[in-house]
Coordinates of C-alpha atoms in Angstrom, one line a residue:
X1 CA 112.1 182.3 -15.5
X2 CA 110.3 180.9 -12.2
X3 CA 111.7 180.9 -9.2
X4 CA 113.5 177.8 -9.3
X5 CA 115.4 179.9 -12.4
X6 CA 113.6 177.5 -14.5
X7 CA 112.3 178.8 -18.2
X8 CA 108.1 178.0 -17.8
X9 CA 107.8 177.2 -21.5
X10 CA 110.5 174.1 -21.4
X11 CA 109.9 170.5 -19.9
X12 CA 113.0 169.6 -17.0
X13 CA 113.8 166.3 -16.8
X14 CA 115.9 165.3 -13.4
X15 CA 117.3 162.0 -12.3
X16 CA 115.0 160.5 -9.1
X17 CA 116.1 157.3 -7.3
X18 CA 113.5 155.2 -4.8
X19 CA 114.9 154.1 -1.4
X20 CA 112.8 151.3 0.3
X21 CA 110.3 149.5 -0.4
X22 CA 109.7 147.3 -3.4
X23 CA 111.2 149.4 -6.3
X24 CA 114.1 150.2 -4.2
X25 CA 116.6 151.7 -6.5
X26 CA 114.8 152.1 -9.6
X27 CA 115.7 155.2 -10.9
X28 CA 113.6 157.4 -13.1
X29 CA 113.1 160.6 -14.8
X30 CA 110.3 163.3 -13.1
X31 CA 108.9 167.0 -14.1
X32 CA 108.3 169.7 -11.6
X33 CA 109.7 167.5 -8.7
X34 CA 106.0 165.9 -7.3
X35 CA 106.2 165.4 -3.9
X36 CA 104.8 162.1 -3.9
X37 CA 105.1 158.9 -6.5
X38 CA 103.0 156.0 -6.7
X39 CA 104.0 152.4 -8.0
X40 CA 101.9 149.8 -9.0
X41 CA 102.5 146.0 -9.3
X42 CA 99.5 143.9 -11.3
X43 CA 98.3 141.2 -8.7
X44 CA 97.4 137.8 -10.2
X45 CA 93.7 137.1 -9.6
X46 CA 92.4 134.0 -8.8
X47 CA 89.1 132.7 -10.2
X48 CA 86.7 134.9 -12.8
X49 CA 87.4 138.2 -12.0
X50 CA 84.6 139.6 -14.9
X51 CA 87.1 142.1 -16.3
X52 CA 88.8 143.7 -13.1
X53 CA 92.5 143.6 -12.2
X54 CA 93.9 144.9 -9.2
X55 CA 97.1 146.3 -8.8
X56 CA 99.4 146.4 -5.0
X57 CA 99.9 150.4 -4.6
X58 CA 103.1 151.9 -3.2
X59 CA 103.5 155.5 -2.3
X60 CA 106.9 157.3 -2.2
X61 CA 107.6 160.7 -0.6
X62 CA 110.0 163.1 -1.9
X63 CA 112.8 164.1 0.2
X64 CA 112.6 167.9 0.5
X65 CA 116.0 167.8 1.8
X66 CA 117.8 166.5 -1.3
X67 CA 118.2 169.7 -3.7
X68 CA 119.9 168.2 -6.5
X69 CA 120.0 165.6 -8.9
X70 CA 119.1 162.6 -8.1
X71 CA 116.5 163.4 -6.2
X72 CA 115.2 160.8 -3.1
X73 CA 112.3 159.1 -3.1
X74 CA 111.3 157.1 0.4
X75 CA 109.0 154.6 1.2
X76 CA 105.9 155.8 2.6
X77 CA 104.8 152.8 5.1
X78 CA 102.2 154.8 6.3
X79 CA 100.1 155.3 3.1
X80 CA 97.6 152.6 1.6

């Protein structure tokens, strides 16, 4: 077991929920609670674009204070 009494060999699934932003309230299923989640949204382009695509980037922050299922997620306004 690891310290989070956790068996190493077996994948945990928990419950996350984003707060803010624009995927507020989607709720997901994480692994080894990452401190930070990124979401993408596929931007139209305008024009030939010769192959590319760009995508709008959010960052979420995980709430170290939340210890249980679901975890929080909050906006990061301060990221790209």
């Amino acid at each position: 077991m690891n310290d989070q009494g956790r068996d190493p060999g077996r994948t945990v699934w928990e419950t996350a929920v984003l707060d803010g932003g624009p995927a507020d309230g989607i709720r997901m299923r994480v692994t080894d609670r990452p401190a930070v989640v990124q979401v993408t949204y596929p931007c139209e382009l305008e024009g030939p674009a010769g192959g590319a695509q760009a995508e709008a980037v959010y960052v979420y922050r995980r709430d170290p204070r939340v210890q249980g299922e679901p975890l929080r997620y909050g906006i990061d306004r301060a990221s790209p």
